[in-house]
Short mmCIF file of C-alpha atoms in Angstrom, two decimals:
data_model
loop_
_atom_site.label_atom_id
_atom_site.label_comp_id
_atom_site.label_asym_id
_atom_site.label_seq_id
_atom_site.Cartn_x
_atom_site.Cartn_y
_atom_site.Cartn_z
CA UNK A 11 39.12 -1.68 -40.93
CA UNK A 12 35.81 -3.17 -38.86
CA UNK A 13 36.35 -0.20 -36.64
CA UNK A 14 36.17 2.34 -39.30
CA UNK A 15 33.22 0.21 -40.61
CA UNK A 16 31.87 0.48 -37.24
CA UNK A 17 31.90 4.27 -37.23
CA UNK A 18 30.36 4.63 -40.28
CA UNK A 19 27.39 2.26 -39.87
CA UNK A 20 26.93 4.36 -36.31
CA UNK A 21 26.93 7.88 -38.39
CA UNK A 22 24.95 6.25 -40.89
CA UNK A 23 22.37 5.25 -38.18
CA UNK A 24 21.99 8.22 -36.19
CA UNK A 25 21.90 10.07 -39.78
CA UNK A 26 18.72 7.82 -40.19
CA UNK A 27 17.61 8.63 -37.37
CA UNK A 28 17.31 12.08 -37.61
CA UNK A 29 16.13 12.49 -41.18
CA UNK A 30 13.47 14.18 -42.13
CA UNK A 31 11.02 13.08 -45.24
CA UNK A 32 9.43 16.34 -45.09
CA UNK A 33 11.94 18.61 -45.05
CA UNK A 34 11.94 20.35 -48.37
CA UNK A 35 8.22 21.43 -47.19
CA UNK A 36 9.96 23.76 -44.78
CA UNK A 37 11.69 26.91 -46.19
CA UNK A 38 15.37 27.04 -45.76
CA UNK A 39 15.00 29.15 -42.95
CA UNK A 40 12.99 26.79 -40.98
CA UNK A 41 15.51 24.19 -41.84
CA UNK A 42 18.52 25.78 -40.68
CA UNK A 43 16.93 26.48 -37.25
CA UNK A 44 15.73 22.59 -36.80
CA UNK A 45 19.61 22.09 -37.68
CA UNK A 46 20.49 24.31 -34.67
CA UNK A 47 17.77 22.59 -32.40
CA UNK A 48 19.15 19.63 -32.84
CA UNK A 49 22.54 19.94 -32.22
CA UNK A 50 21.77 22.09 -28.90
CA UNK A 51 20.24 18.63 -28.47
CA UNK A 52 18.36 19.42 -25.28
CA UNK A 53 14.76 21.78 -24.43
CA UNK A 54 16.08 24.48 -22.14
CA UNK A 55 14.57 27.59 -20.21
CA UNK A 56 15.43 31.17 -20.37
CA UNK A 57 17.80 30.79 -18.23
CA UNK A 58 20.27 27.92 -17.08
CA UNK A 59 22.56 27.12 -14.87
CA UNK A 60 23.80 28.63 -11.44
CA UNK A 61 25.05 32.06 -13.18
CA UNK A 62 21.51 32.00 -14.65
CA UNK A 63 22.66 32.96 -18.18
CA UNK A 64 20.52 32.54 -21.36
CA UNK A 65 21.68 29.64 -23.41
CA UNK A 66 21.86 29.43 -27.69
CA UNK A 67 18.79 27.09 -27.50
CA UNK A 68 16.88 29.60 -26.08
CA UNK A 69 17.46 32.02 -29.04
CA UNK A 70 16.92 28.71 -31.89
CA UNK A 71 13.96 28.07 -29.79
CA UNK A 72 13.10 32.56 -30.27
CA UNK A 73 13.73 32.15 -34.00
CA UNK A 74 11.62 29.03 -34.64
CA UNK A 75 8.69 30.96 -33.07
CA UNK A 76 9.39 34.17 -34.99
CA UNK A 77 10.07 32.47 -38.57
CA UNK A 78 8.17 28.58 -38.37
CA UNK A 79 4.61 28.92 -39.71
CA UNK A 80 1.96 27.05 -38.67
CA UNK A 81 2.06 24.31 -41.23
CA UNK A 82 5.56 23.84 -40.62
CA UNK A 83 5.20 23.84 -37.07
CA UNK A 84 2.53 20.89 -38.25
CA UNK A 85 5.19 18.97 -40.16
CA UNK A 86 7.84 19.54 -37.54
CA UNK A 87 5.44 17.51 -35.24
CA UNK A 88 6.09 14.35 -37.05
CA UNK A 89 9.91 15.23 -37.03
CA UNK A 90 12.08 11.89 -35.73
CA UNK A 91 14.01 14.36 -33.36
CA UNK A 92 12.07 15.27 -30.08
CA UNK A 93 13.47 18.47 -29.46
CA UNK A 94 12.44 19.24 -32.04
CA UNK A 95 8.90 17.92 -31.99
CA UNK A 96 8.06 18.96 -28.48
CA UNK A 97 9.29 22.85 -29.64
CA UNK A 98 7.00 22.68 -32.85
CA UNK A 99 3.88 21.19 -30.03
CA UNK A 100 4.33 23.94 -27.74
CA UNK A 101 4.46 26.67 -30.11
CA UNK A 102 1.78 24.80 -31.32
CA UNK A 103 0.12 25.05 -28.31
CA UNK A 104 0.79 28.71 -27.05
CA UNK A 105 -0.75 29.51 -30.47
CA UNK A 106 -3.89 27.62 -29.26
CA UNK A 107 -4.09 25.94 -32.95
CA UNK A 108 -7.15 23.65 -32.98
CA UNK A 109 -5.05 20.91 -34.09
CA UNK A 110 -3.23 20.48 -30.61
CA UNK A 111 -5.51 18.49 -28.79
CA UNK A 112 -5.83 15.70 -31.81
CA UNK A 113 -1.52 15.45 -32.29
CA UNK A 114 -1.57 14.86 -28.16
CA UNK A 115 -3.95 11.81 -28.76
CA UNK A 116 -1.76 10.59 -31.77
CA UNK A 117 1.61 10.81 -29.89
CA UNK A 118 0.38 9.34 -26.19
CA UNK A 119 2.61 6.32 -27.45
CA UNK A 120 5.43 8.45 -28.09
CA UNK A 121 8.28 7.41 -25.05
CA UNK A 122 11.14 8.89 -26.63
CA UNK A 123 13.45 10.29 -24.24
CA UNK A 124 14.37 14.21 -24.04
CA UNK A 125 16.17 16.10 -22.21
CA UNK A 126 15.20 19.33 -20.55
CA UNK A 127 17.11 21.67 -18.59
CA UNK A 128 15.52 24.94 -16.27
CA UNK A 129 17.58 26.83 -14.24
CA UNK A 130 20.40 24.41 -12.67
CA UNK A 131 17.74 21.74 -12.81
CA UNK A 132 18.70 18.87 -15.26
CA UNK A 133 15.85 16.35 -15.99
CA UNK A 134 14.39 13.96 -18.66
CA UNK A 135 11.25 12.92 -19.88
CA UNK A 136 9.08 11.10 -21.93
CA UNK A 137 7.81 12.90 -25.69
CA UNK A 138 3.95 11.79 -24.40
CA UNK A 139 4.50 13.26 -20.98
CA UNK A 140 5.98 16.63 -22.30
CA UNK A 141 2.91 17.05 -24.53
CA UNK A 142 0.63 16.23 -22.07
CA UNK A 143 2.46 19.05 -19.81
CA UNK A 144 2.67 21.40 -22.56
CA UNK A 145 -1.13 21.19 -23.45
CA UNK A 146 -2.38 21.23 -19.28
CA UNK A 147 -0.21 24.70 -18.53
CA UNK A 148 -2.45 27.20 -17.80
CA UNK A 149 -1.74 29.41 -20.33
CA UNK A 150 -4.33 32.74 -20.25
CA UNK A 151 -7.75 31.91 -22.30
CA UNK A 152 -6.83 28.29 -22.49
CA UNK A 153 -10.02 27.49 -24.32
CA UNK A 154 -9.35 24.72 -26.59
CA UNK A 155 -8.54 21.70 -23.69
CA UNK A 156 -12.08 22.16 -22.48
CA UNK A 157 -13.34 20.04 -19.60
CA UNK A 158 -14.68 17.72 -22.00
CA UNK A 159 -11.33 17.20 -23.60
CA UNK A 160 -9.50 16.74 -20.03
CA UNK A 161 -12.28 13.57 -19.74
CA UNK A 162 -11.39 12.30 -22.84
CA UNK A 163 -7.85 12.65 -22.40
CA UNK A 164 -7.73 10.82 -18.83
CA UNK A 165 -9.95 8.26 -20.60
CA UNK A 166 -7.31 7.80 -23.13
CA UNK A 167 -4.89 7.75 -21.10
CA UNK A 168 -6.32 5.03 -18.34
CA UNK A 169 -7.38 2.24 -21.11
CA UNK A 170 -4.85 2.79 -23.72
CA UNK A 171 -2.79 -0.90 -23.56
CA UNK A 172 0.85 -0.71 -22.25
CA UNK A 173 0.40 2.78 -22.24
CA UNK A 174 4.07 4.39 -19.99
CA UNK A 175 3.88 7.51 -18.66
CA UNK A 176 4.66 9.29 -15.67
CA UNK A 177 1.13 11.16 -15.80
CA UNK A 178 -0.29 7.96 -16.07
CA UNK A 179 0.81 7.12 -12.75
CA UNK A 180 -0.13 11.18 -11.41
CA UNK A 181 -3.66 10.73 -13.06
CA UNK A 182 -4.15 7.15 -11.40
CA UNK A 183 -2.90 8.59 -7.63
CA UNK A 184 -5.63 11.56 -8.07
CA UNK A 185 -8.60 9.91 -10.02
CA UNK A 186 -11.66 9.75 -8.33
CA UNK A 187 -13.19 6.55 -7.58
CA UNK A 188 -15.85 5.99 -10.14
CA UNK A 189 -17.37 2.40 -10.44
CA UNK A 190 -16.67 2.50 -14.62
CA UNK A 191 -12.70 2.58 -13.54
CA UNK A 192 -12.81 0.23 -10.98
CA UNK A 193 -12.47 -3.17 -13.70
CA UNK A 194 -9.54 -1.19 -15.45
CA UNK A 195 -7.75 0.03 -12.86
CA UNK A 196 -7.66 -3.42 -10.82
CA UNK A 197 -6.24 -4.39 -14.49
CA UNK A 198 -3.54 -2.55 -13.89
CA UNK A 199 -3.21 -2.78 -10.27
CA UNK A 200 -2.84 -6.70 -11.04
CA UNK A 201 0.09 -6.13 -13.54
CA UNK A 202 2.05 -4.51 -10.79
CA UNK A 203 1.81 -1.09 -10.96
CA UNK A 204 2.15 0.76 -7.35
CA UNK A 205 0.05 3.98 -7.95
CA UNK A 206 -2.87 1.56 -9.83
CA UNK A 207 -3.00 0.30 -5.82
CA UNK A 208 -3.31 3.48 -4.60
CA UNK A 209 -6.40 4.47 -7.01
CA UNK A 210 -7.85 0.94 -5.94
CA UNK A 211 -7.67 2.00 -2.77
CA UNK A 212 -10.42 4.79 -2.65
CA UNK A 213 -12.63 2.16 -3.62
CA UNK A 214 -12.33 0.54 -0.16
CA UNK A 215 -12.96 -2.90 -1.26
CA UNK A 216 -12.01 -6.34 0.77
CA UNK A 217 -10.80 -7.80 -2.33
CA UNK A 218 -8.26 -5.70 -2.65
CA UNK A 219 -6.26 -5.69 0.32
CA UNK A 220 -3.93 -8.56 -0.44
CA UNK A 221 -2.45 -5.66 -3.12
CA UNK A 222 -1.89 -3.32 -0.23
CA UNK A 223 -0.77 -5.48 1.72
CA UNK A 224 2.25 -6.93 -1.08
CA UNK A 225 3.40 -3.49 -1.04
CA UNK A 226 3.44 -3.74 2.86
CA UNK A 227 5.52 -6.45 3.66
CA UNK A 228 8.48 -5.66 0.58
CA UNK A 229 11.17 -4.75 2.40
CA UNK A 230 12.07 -1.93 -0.12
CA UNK A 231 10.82 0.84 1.10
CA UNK A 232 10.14 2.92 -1.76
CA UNK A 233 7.54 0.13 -2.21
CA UNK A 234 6.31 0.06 1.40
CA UNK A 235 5.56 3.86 0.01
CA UNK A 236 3.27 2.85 -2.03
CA UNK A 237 1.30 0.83 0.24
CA UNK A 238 1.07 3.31 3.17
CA UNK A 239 -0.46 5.63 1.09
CA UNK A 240 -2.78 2.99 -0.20
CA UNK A 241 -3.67 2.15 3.59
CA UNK A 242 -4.04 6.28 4.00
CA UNK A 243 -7.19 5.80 1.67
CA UNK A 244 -8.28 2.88 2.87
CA UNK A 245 -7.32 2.18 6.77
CA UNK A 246 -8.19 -1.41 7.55
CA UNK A 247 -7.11 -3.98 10.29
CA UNK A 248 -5.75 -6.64 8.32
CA UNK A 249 -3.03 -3.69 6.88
CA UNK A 250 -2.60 -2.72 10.28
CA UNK A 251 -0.29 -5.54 11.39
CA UNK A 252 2.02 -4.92 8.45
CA UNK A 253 2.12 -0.81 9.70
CA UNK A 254 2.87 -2.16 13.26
CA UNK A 255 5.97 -4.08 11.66
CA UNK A 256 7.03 -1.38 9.42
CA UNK A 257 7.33 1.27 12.29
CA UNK A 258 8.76 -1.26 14.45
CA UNK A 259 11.74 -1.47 11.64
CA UNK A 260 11.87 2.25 11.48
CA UNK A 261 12.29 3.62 15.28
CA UNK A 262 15.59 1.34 15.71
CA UNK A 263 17.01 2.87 12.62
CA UNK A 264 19.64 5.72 13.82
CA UNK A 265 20.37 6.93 10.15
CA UNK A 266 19.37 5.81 6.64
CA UNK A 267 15.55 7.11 6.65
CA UNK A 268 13.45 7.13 3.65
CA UNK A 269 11.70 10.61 4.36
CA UNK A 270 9.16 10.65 1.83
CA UNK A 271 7.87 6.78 3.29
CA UNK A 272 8.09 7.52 6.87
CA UNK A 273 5.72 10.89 6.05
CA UNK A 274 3.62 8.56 4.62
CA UNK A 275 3.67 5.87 7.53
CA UNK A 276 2.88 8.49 10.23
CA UNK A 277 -0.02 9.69 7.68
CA UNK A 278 -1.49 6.25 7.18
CA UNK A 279 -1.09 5.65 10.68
CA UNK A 280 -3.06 8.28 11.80
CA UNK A 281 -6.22 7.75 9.85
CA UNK A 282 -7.22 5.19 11.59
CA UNK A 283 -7.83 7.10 14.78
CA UNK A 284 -7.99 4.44 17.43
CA UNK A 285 -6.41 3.59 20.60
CA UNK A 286 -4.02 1.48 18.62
CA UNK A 287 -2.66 3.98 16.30
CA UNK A 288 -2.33 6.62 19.12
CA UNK A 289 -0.35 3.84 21.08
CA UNK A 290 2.09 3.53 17.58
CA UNK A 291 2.75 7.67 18.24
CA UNK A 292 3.68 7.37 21.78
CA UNK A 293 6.07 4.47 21.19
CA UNK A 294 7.91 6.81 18.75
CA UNK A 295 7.77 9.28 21.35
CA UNK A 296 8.72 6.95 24.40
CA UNK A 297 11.12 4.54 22.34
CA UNK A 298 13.35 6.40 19.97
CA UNK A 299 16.07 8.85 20.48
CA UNK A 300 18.62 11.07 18.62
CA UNK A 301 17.78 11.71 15.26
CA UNK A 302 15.35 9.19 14.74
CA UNK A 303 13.62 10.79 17.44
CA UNK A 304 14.16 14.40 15.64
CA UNK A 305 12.61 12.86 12.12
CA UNK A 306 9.70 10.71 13.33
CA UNK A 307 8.52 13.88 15.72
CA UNK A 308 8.32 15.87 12.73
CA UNK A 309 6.60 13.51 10.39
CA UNK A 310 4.15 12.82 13.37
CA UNK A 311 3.36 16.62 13.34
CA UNK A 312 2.97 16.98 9.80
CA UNK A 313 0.59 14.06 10.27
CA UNK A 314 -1.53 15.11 12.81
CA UNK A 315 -1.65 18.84 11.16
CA UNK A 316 -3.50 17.09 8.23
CA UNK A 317 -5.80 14.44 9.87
CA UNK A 318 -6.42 16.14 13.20
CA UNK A 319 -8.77 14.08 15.66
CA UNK A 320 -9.66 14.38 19.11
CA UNK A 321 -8.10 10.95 19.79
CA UNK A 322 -5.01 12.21 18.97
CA UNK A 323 -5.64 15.03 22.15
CA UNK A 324 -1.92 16.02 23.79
CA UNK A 325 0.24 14.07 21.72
CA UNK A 326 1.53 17.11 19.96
CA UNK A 327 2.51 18.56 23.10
CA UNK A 328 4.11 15.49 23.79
CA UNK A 329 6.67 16.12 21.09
CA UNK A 330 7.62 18.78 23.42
CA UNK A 331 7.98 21.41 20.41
CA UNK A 332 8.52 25.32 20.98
CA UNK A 333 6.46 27.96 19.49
CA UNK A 334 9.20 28.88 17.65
CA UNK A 335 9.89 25.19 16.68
CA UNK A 336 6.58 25.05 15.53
CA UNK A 337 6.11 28.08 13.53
CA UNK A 338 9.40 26.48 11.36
CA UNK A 339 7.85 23.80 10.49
CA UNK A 340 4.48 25.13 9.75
CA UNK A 341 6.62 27.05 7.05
CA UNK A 342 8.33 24.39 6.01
CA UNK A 343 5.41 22.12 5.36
CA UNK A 344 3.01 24.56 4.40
CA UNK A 345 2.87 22.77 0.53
CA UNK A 346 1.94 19.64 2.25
CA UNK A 347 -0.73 21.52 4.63
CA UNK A 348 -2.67 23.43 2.16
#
């Protein structure tokens, strides 16, 4: 008996959950298709999977387009399911309707989950994040997110309170350095959170290298991440011990590398182009072998490609690459290059 009871309180719930006050404001139409969007129960491309094929949502997604008008499209914004509230935004959107920008502000607290599939690529993200995507594609005669807006949104964004988003985190790794961030951002940076460092960073300020320097000496290195490309924006002495000890750890490890943090220590190391940090390249070079030899090289390439400094003079022929060898990775790395 309690486990029948259990199963109907759980229908009853998710019932709640997906109900819709508005809903005889949409034709019956509309209706049907939010039915079909939500039982798809995911946001999906064209195409999906390896064979490539187009999947049902795909055509619920066509029809909603083709039959949804624009005040339903409003409603549908305010819908309790996100499929189908990030479907109604980006048609929304595409349409350029002036109301776009103002029902991104209102949702930025929206952190319900979705799930989103392209091609064989599975993924899921935040409601807020996948408007804030939506409205930034760079549709043709994108007029209406003018560079006014994009302030106002990154404003928004930065100094709303307990504000989570992954494009919070993009916007604070690529914000410039202006003074009237500096008090928020050190806010942030305080409450722990990695790429808040990083922004902090371009401001080069003593203060602030005790937060560097926490990431530093974690011994997580997807933290130590972090922190190295804090240092890259901010190369100062007192980091500089924790680097030495970092790539001390990392030429005696023979497997087990954390490839996006070791780009990232060969990059911080390099900026500070002194004796001291050419003397960190040639110990890789000198002390390592095998494929710890094979991965550091490259990431001490990729390095010196970027930041290129006559101090630095031979030690890319000491890696002892071909032109052939070369010409590989220049084509492999090209994203991180440009």
């Amino acid at each position: 008996m309690s486990i029948i009871l259990l199963i109907l309180c759980s229908c009853s719930q998710e019932k709640k959950k997906t109900e819709f006050a508005q809903a005889n404001e949409l034709s019956q139409k509309t209706q049907d298709i939010v039915s079909d969007l939500i039982e798809y129960g995911e946001i999906t491309g064209r195409a999906v999977g390896y064979s490539g094929g187009k999947p049902k949502q795909w055509d619920n997604f066509t029809n909603l387009k083709k039959n949804a008008t624009d005040q339903e499209l409003l409603l549908l914004t305010e819908h309790p399911n996100p499929v189908v509230k990030c479907y109604a935004f980006d048609l929304l959107v595409k349409k350029r309707n002036k109301n776009s920008f103002n029902i991104l502000k209102e949702n930025l607290k929206d952190t319900t989950s979705v799930s989103t599939q392209y091609g064989c690529i599975g993924s899921t993200t935040r409601v807020n994040d996948y408007f804030i995507e939506s409205m930034s594609r760079p549709y043709p005669d994108n007029q209406y997110l003018t560079e006014s807006d994009k302030g106002t949104l990154d404003s928004l964004i930065l100094f709303t309170p307990n504000l989570i988003s992954n494009y919070k985190n993009r916007l604070l790794e690529r914000i410039e350095p202006k003074e009237k961030y500096y008090d928020r951002i050190r806010e942030l940076a305080l409450k722990g959170n990695n790429s808040a460092i990083i922004a902090i960073s371009k401001y080069q300020k003593e203060n602030d290298i005790e937060l560097i320097n926490k990431l530093l000496e974690n011994k997580d290195t997807d933290i130590q991440f972090y922190g190295l490309k804090a240092v890259k924006n901010f190369p100062n002495e007192n980091s500089f011990e924790y680097i030495k000890k970092i790539h001390s750890v990392e030429i005696k490890k023979p497997t087990s590398f954390n490839y996006a943090m070791l780009r990232e220590l060969y990059q911080s190391i390099v900026n500070y182009r002194n004796k001291n940090s050419r003397n960190l390249l040639e110990k890789t070079i000198n002390e390592s072998d095998g494929y710890t030899k094979q991965y550091h090289s490259e990431f001490i390439w990729l390095a010196l490609k970027k930041y290129p400094n006559e101090i630095y003079n031979g030690i890319v022929e000491q890696l002892g690459y071909t032109k052939s060898e070369i010409a590989d990775l220049e084509s492999e790395w090209n994203w991180q290059i440009e």
